[in-house]
Amino acid sequence: EAQVTQNPRYLITVTGKKLTVTCSQNMNHEYMSWYRQDPGLGLRQIYYSMNVEVTDKGDVPEGYKVSRKEKRNFPLILESPSPNQTSLYFCASSRPGLAASTDTQYFGPGTRLTVL
Amino acid sequence: AQSVAQPEDQVNVAEGNPLTVKCTYSVSGNPYLFWYVQYPNRGLQFLLKYITGDNLVKGSYGFEAEFNKSQTSFHLKKPSALVSDSALYFCAVRDRMDSSYKLIFGSGTRLLVRP
């Protein structure tokens, strides 16, 4: 089954304790992206990756890091989480190509993070 | 600045009645337009998209959306609502010229279909 998976689905942590949220897709997609969802704000892009070893900042990258060492994985790293990073996080993937911008982004199930 | 507006936080309809969830956008050029649905404790599921061509787009689960360039709108519609349609709906746009392929989302509209 074609899918985007995220782990963990739920996480409660404390300020300053480094954490990683994993994202994996089995569709051989080149493009992957992280969004955060906050009430009344919709989803906002944090980081994206066009391919292995190619990453760039989205609209709200402060406090986050990413890496793309393999095509299927795109982990989101919070080196020193703070309460304002409490949010619902989504990973997405798609396959840019000749019709790059028209491709649909497929989303993972989300990770609900609470930072105390 | 690019933006998407979903003016209604919640839409209430009776089962069997038609429904409309509104979306307007402000993006330069000719954007690509999407609708996603989010069920409780689930990720976003793709419903439909407008790229070019016919202004009326048909998607999953009987939903359709009408692109109106002059009004910069992309309203989601369904002729006959089901209780199972109750969920959170997001409109999103992508600037054709944006190399990040970023989706710009509206704030979401909660649809409640009562039996």
mmCIF file of C-alpha atoms in Angstrom:
data_model
loop_
_atom_site.group_PDB
_atom_site.id
_atom_site.type_symbol
_atom_site.label_atom_id
_atom_site.label_comp_id
_atom_site.label_asym_id
_atom_site.label_seq_id
_atom_site.Cartn_x
_atom_site.Cartn_y
_atom_site.Cartn_z
ATOM 1 C CA GLU A 1 0.000 0.000 0.000
ATOM 2 C CA ALA A 2 1.344 3.397 -1.040
ATOM 3 C CA GLN A 3 1.703 5.512 2.038
ATOM 4 C CA VAL A 4 3.554 8.084 4.098
ATOM 5 C CA THR A 5 4.275 6.991 7.659
ATOM 6 C CA GLN A 6 5.291 9.057 10.651
ATOM 7 C CA ASN A 7 6.576 8.102 14.067
ATOM 8 C CA PRO A 8 5.747 8.688 16.776
ATOM 9 C CA ARG A 9 2.098 9.614 16.376
ATOM 10 C CA TYR A 10 1.972 11.255 19.786
ATOM 11 C CA LEU A 11 4.790 12.700 21.849
ATOM 12 C CA ILE A 12 4.931 14.656 25.095
ATOM 13 C CA THR A 13 8.325 16.030 26.004
ATOM 14 C CA VAL A 14 9.974 18.764 28.022
ATOM 15 C CA THR A 15 11.681 21.959 26.968
ATOM 16 C CA GLY A 16 15.192 21.453 25.678
ATOM 17 C CA LYS A 17 15.117 17.691 25.202
ATOM 18 C CA LYS A 18 16.180 16.870 21.649
ATOM 19 C CA LEU A 19 13.739 14.820 19.627
ATOM 20 C CA THR A 20 13.319 13.430 16.123
ATOM 21 C CA VAL A 21 10.104 12.745 14.257
ATOM 22 C CA THR A 22 10.587 10.258 11.460
ATOM 23 C CA CYS A 23 8.877 10.287 8.086
ATOM 24 C CA SER A 24 9.070 7.566 5.483
ATOM 25 C CA GLN A 25 7.362 7.080 2.117
ATOM 26 C CA ASN A 26 7.247 3.990 -0.088
ATOM 27 C CA MET A 27 6.268 5.679 -3.352
ATOM 28 C CA ASN A 28 9.790 6.536 -4.551
ATOM 29 C CA HIS A 29 8.910 10.226 -4.403
ATOM 30 C CA GLU A 30 11.670 12.766 -4.882
ATOM 31 C CA TYR A 31 9.914 15.625 -3.099
ATOM 32 C CA MET A 32 9.188 15.594 0.631
ATOM 33 C CA SER A 33 8.030 18.325 2.958
ATOM 34 C CA TRP A 34 7.152 19.051 6.578
ATOM 35 C CA TYR A 35 4.195 21.167 7.684
ATOM 36 C CA ARG A 36 2.866 22.176 11.046
ATOM 37 C CA GLN A 37 -0.837 22.665 11.715
ATOM 38 C CA ASP A 38 -2.037 25.157 14.294
ATOM 39 C CA PRO A 39 -5.646 26.136 15.050
ATOM 40 C CA GLY A 40 -6.869 28.966 12.879
ATOM 41 C CA LEU A 41 -3.672 28.999 10.816
ATOM 42 C CA GLY A 42 -4.040 25.976 8.595
ATOM 43 C CA LEU A 43 -0.811 24.214 7.649
ATOM 44 C CA ARG A 44 2.492 26.017 7.192
ATOM 45 C CA GLN A 45 5.579 24.618 5.529
ATOM 46 C CA ILE A 46 8.640 24.111 7.736
ATOM 47 C CA TYR A 47 11.202 22.530 5.391
ATOM 48 C CA TYR A 48 11.195 20.737 2.102
ATOM 49 C CA SER A 49 13.497 18.524 0.091
ATOM 50 C CA MET A 50 13.653 18.183 -3.677
ATOM 51 C CA ASN A 51 15.799 15.052 -3.528
ATOM 52 C CA VAL A 52 18.535 13.288 -1.564
ATOM 53 C CA GLU A 53 20.887 15.803 0.068
ATOM 54 C CA VAL A 54 18.808 18.741 -1.237
ATOM 55 C CA THR A 55 16.843 20.569 1.443
ATOM 56 C CA ASP A 56 15.608 24.112 1.913
ATOM 57 C CA LYS A 57 13.676 26.261 4.352
ATOM 58 C CA GLY A 58 9.959 26.796 4.166
ATOM 59 C CA ASP A 59 7.983 29.559 5.831
ATOM 60 C CA VAL A 60 8.554 28.624 9.487
ATOM 61 C CA PRO A 61 11.964 26.873 9.777
ATOM 62 C CA GLU A 62 13.166 28.409 13.064
ATOM 63 C CA GLY A 63 13.926 25.772 15.683
ATOM 64 C CA TYR A 64 13.879 22.857 13.249
ATOM 65 C CA LYS A 65 16.397 20.859 11.259
ATOM 66 C CA VAL A 66 15.973 18.184 8.623
ATOM 67 C CA SER A 67 18.116 15.741 6.727
ATOM 68 C CA ARG A 68 17.648 13.713 3.560
ATOM 69 C CA LYS A 69 20.238 10.981 3.382
ATOM 70 C CA GLU A 70 17.924 8.471 1.723
ATOM 71 C CA LYS A 71 15.151 9.032 -0.749
ATOM 72 C CA ARG A 72 12.447 7.414 1.368
ATOM 73 C CA ASN A 73 13.212 9.140 4.708
ATOM 74 C CA PHE A 74 12.943 12.759 5.784
ATOM 75 C CA PRO A 75 13.281 13.154 9.571
ATOM 76 C CA LEU A 76 12.382 16.361 11.386
ATOM 77 C CA ILE A 77 14.732 17.256 14.228
ATOM 78 C CA LEU A 78 14.037 19.593 17.115
ATOM 79 C CA GLU A 79 17.390 20.227 18.785
ATOM 80 C CA SER A 80 15.963 22.165 21.736
ATOM 81 C CA PRO A 81 12.166 22.061 21.699
ATOM 82 C CA SER A 82 10.191 24.919 23.187
ATOM 83 C CA PRO A 83 6.498 25.190 24.128
ATOM 84 C CA ASN A 84 5.733 27.248 21.004
ATOM 85 C CA GLN A 85 6.597 24.158 18.961
ATOM 86 C CA THR A 86 3.614 22.336 20.425
ATOM 87 C CA SER A 87 1.677 21.514 17.283
ATOM 88 C CA LEU A 88 0.424 18.862 14.896
ATOM 89 C CA TYR A 89 3.086 17.955 12.340
ATOM 90 C CA PHE A 90 2.545 16.473 8.903
ATOM 91 C CA CYS A 91 4.983 15.011 6.446
ATOM 92 C CA ALA A 92 4.102 15.003 2.755
ATOM 93 C CA SER A 93 5.615 13.629 -0.431
ATOM 94 C CA SER A 94 5.104 13.915 -4.166
ATOM 95 C CA ARG A 95 6.871 13.312 -7.458
ATOM 96 C CA PRO A 96 7.868 16.431 -9.303
ATOM 97 C CA GLY A 97 8.618 15.780 -12.941
ATOM 98 C CA LEU A 98 7.584 17.120 -16.266
ATOM 99 C CA ALA A 99 4.264 18.051 -14.694
ATOM 100 C CA ALA A 100 6.024 18.930 -11.482
ATOM 101 C CA SER A 101 3.745 21.526 -10.044
ATOM 102 C CA THR A 102 0.618 19.601 -10.810
ATOM 103 C CA ASP A 103 1.525 16.557 -8.790
ATOM 104 C CA THR A 104 -0.496 15.826 -5.697
ATOM 105 C CA GLN A 105 1.153 15.872 -2.292
ATOM 106 C CA TYR A 106 0.301 12.870 -0.133
ATOM 107 C CA PHE A 107 0.286 13.350 3.605
ATOM 108 C CA GLY A 108 1.213 11.175 6.552
ATOM 109 C CA PRO A 109 -1.132 10.616 9.522
ATOM 110 C CA GLY A 110 0.406 13.387 11.614
ATOM 111 C CA THR A 111 2.408 13.621 14.830
ATOM 112 C CA ARG A 112 0.919 15.476 17.749
ATOM 113 C CA LEU A 113 3.743 17.028 19.761
ATOM 114 C CA THR A 114 3.377 18.647 23.170
ATOM 115 C CA VAL A 115 6.356 20.472 24.673
ATOM 116 C CA LEU A 116 6.003 21.237 28.381
ATOM 117 C CA ALA B 1 1.212 38.289 -0.002
ATOM 118 C CA GLN B 2 -0.177 34.967 -1.054
ATOM 119 C CA SER B 3 -3.102 33.776 1.003
ATOM 120 C CA VAL B 4 -6.107 31.515 1.108
ATOM 121 C CA ALA B 5 -9.310 32.406 2.917
ATOM 122 C CA GLN B 6 -11.952 30.034 4.172
ATOM 123 C CA PRO B 7 -14.469 32.503 5.597
ATOM 124 C CA GLU B 8 -16.531 29.989 7.544
ATOM 125 C CA ASP B 9 -15.102 28.221 10.576
ATOM 126 C CA GLN B 10 -18.006 25.780 10.505
ATOM 127 C CA VAL B 11 -20.717 24.789 8.074
ATOM 128 C CA ASN B 12 -23.823 22.953 9.272
ATOM 129 C CA VAL B 13 -26.088 21.068 6.895
ATOM 130 C CA ALA B 14 -28.740 18.393 7.140
ATOM 131 C CA GLU B 15 -28.103 15.005 5.606
ATOM 132 C CA GLY B 16 -29.362 14.877 2.047
ATOM 133 C CA ASN B 17 -29.071 18.615 1.504
ATOM 134 C CA PRO B 18 -26.472 20.185 -0.770
ATOM 135 C CA LEU B 19 -23.363 21.601 0.822
ATOM 136 C CA THR B 20 -20.895 24.320 -0.089
ATOM 137 C CA VAL B 21 -17.582 25.068 1.597
ATOM 138 C CA LYS B 22 -16.161 28.379 0.450
ATOM 139 C CA CYS B 23 -12.596 29.209 -0.522
ATOM 140 C CA THR B 24 -11.073 32.337 -2.009
ATOM 141 C CA TYR B 25 -7.434 32.939 -2.759
ATOM 142 C CA SER B 26 -4.937 35.663 -3.433
ATOM 143 C CA VAL B 27 -2.039 34.315 -5.474
ATOM 144 C CA SER B 28 -0.287 35.870 -8.406
ATOM 145 C CA GLY B 29 -0.699 34.327 -11.801
ATOM 146 C CA ASN B 30 -2.671 31.147 -12.320
ATOM 147 C CA PRO B 31 -2.352 28.899 -9.296
ATOM 148 C CA TYR B 32 -3.071 25.246 -8.877
ATOM 149 C CA LEU B 33 -5.948 24.665 -6.456
ATOM 150 C CA PHE B 34 -6.603 21.750 -4.115
ATOM 151 C CA TRP B 35 -9.054 20.496 -1.548
ATOM 152 C CA TYR B 36 -8.065 18.158 1.264
ATOM 153 C CA VAL B 37 -10.164 16.570 4.012
ATOM 154 C CA GLN B 38 -9.044 15.649 7.507
ATOM 155 C CA TYR B 39 -10.975 13.131 9.571
ATOM 156 C CA PRO B 40 -10.388 12.942 13.348
ATOM 157 C CA ASN B 41 -6.975 11.498 14.189
ATOM 158 C CA ARG B 42 -6.200 11.015 10.519
ATOM 159 C CA GLY B 43 -3.912 12.729 8.063
ATOM 160 C CA LEU B 44 -5.005 14.898 5.188
ATOM 161 C CA GLN B 45 -6.654 13.090 2.340
ATOM 162 C CA PHE B 46 -6.643 14.515 -1.157
ATOM 163 C CA LEU B 47 -10.109 15.231 -2.587
ATOM 164 C CA LEU B 48 -9.589 17.043 -5.871
ATOM 165 C CA LYS B 49 -7.503 19.586 -7.716
ATOM 166 C CA TYR B 50 -7.803 22.161 -10.465
ATOM 167 C CA ILE B 51 -4.900 22.517 -12.848
ATOM 168 C CA THR B 52 -6.363 23.785 -16.079
ATOM 169 C CA GLY B 53 -9.286 23.254 -18.391
ATOM 170 C CA ASP B 54 -12.873 22.729 -17.284
ATOM 171 C CA ASN B 55 -13.779 24.975 -14.386
ATOM 172 C CA LEU B 56 -15.831 22.239 -12.726
ATOM 173 C CA VAL B 57 -13.637 19.590 -11.163
ATOM 174 C CA LYS B 58 -14.966 16.278 -9.874
ATOM 175 C CA GLY B 59 -13.203 14.445 -7.081
ATOM 176 C CA SER B 60 -13.500 11.690 -4.515
ATOM 177 C CA TYR B 61 -16.609 10.767 -2.523
ATOM 178 C CA GLY B 62 -18.958 12.729 -4.803
ATOM 179 C CA PHE B 63 -17.347 16.096 -4.148
ATOM 180 C CA GLU B 64 -16.781 18.696 -6.832
ATOM 181 C CA ALA B 65 -15.383 22.202 -6.941
ATOM 182 C CA GLU B 66 -15.861 25.127 -9.241
ATOM 183 C CA PHE B 67 -12.990 27.380 -10.207
ATOM 184 C CA ASN B 68 -14.000 30.991 -10.772
ATOM 185 C CA LYS B 69 -11.090 33.062 -11.990
ATOM 186 C CA SER B 70 -12.843 36.436 -11.883
ATOM 187 C CA GLN B 71 -13.882 35.911 -8.265
ATOM 188 C CA THR B 72 -10.661 34.043 -7.365
ATOM 189 C CA SER B 73 -12.744 31.358 -5.728
ATOM 190 C CA PHE B 74 -12.680 27.573 -5.588
ATOM 191 C CA HIS B 75 -15.749 26.497 -3.630
ATOM 192 C CA LEU B 76 -16.226 22.851 -2.681
ATOM 193 C CA LYS B 77 -19.674 21.387 -3.292
ATOM 194 C CA LYS B 78 -21.635 18.190 -2.944
ATOM 195 C CA PRO B 79 -25.226 17.699 -4.116
ATOM 196 C CA SER B 80 -26.311 15.521 -1.193
ATOM 197 C CA ALA B 81 -24.440 15.521 2.120
ATOM 198 C CA LEU B 82 -23.817 12.414 4.207
ATOM 199 C CA VAL B 83 -23.252 12.245 7.954
ATOM 200 C CA SER B 84 -19.915 10.597 7.154
ATOM 201 C CA ASP B 85 -18.821 13.772 5.325
ATOM 202 C CA SER B 86 -18.449 15.488 8.700
ATOM 203 C CA ALA B 87 -14.777 16.463 8.888
ATOM 204 C CA LEU B 88 -12.334 19.348 8.597
ATOM 205 C CA TYR B 89 -11.810 20.631 5.061
ATOM 206 C CA PHE B 90 -8.819 22.555 3.809
ATOM 207 C CA CYS B 91 -8.444 24.551 0.636
ATOM 208 C CA ALA B 92 -4.887 24.946 -0.640
ATOM 209 C CA VAL B 93 -3.173 26.674 -3.527
ATOM 210 C CA ARG B 94 0.214 26.351 -5.157
ATOM 211 C CA ASP B 95 1.882 29.164 -7.040
ATOM 212 C CA ARG B 96 2.959 27.803 -10.424
ATOM 213 C CA MET B 97 6.135 29.864 -10.219
ATOM 214 C CA ASP B 98 7.137 28.729 -6.720
ATOM 215 C CA SER B 99 10.005 26.266 -6.985
ATOM 216 C CA SER B 100 9.412 25.035 -3.432
ATOM 217 C CA TYR B 101 6.108 23.419 -4.509
ATOM 218 C CA LYS B 102 4.745 24.740 -1.255
ATOM 219 C CA LEU B 103 1.023 24.421 -0.589
ATOM 220 C CA ILE B 104 -0.579 27.486 0.979
ATOM 221 C CA PHE B 105 -3.472 26.394 3.145
ATOM 222 C CA GLY B 106 -6.588 28.096 4.369
ATOM 223 C CA SER B 107 -7.464 27.901 8.051
ATOM 224 C CA GLY B 108 -9.922 25.071 7.516
ATOM 225 C CA THR B 109 -13.697 24.715 7.674
ATOM 226 C CA ARG B 110 -15.378 22.191 9.891
ATOM 227 C CA LEU B 111 -18.332 20.537 8.187
ATOM 228 C CA LEU B 112 -21.042 19.103 10.413
ATOM 229 C CA VAL B 113 -23.742 17.055 8.736
ATOM 230 C CA ARG B 114 -26.650 16.294 11.038
ATOM 231 C CA PRO B 115 -28.865 13.237 10.538
#
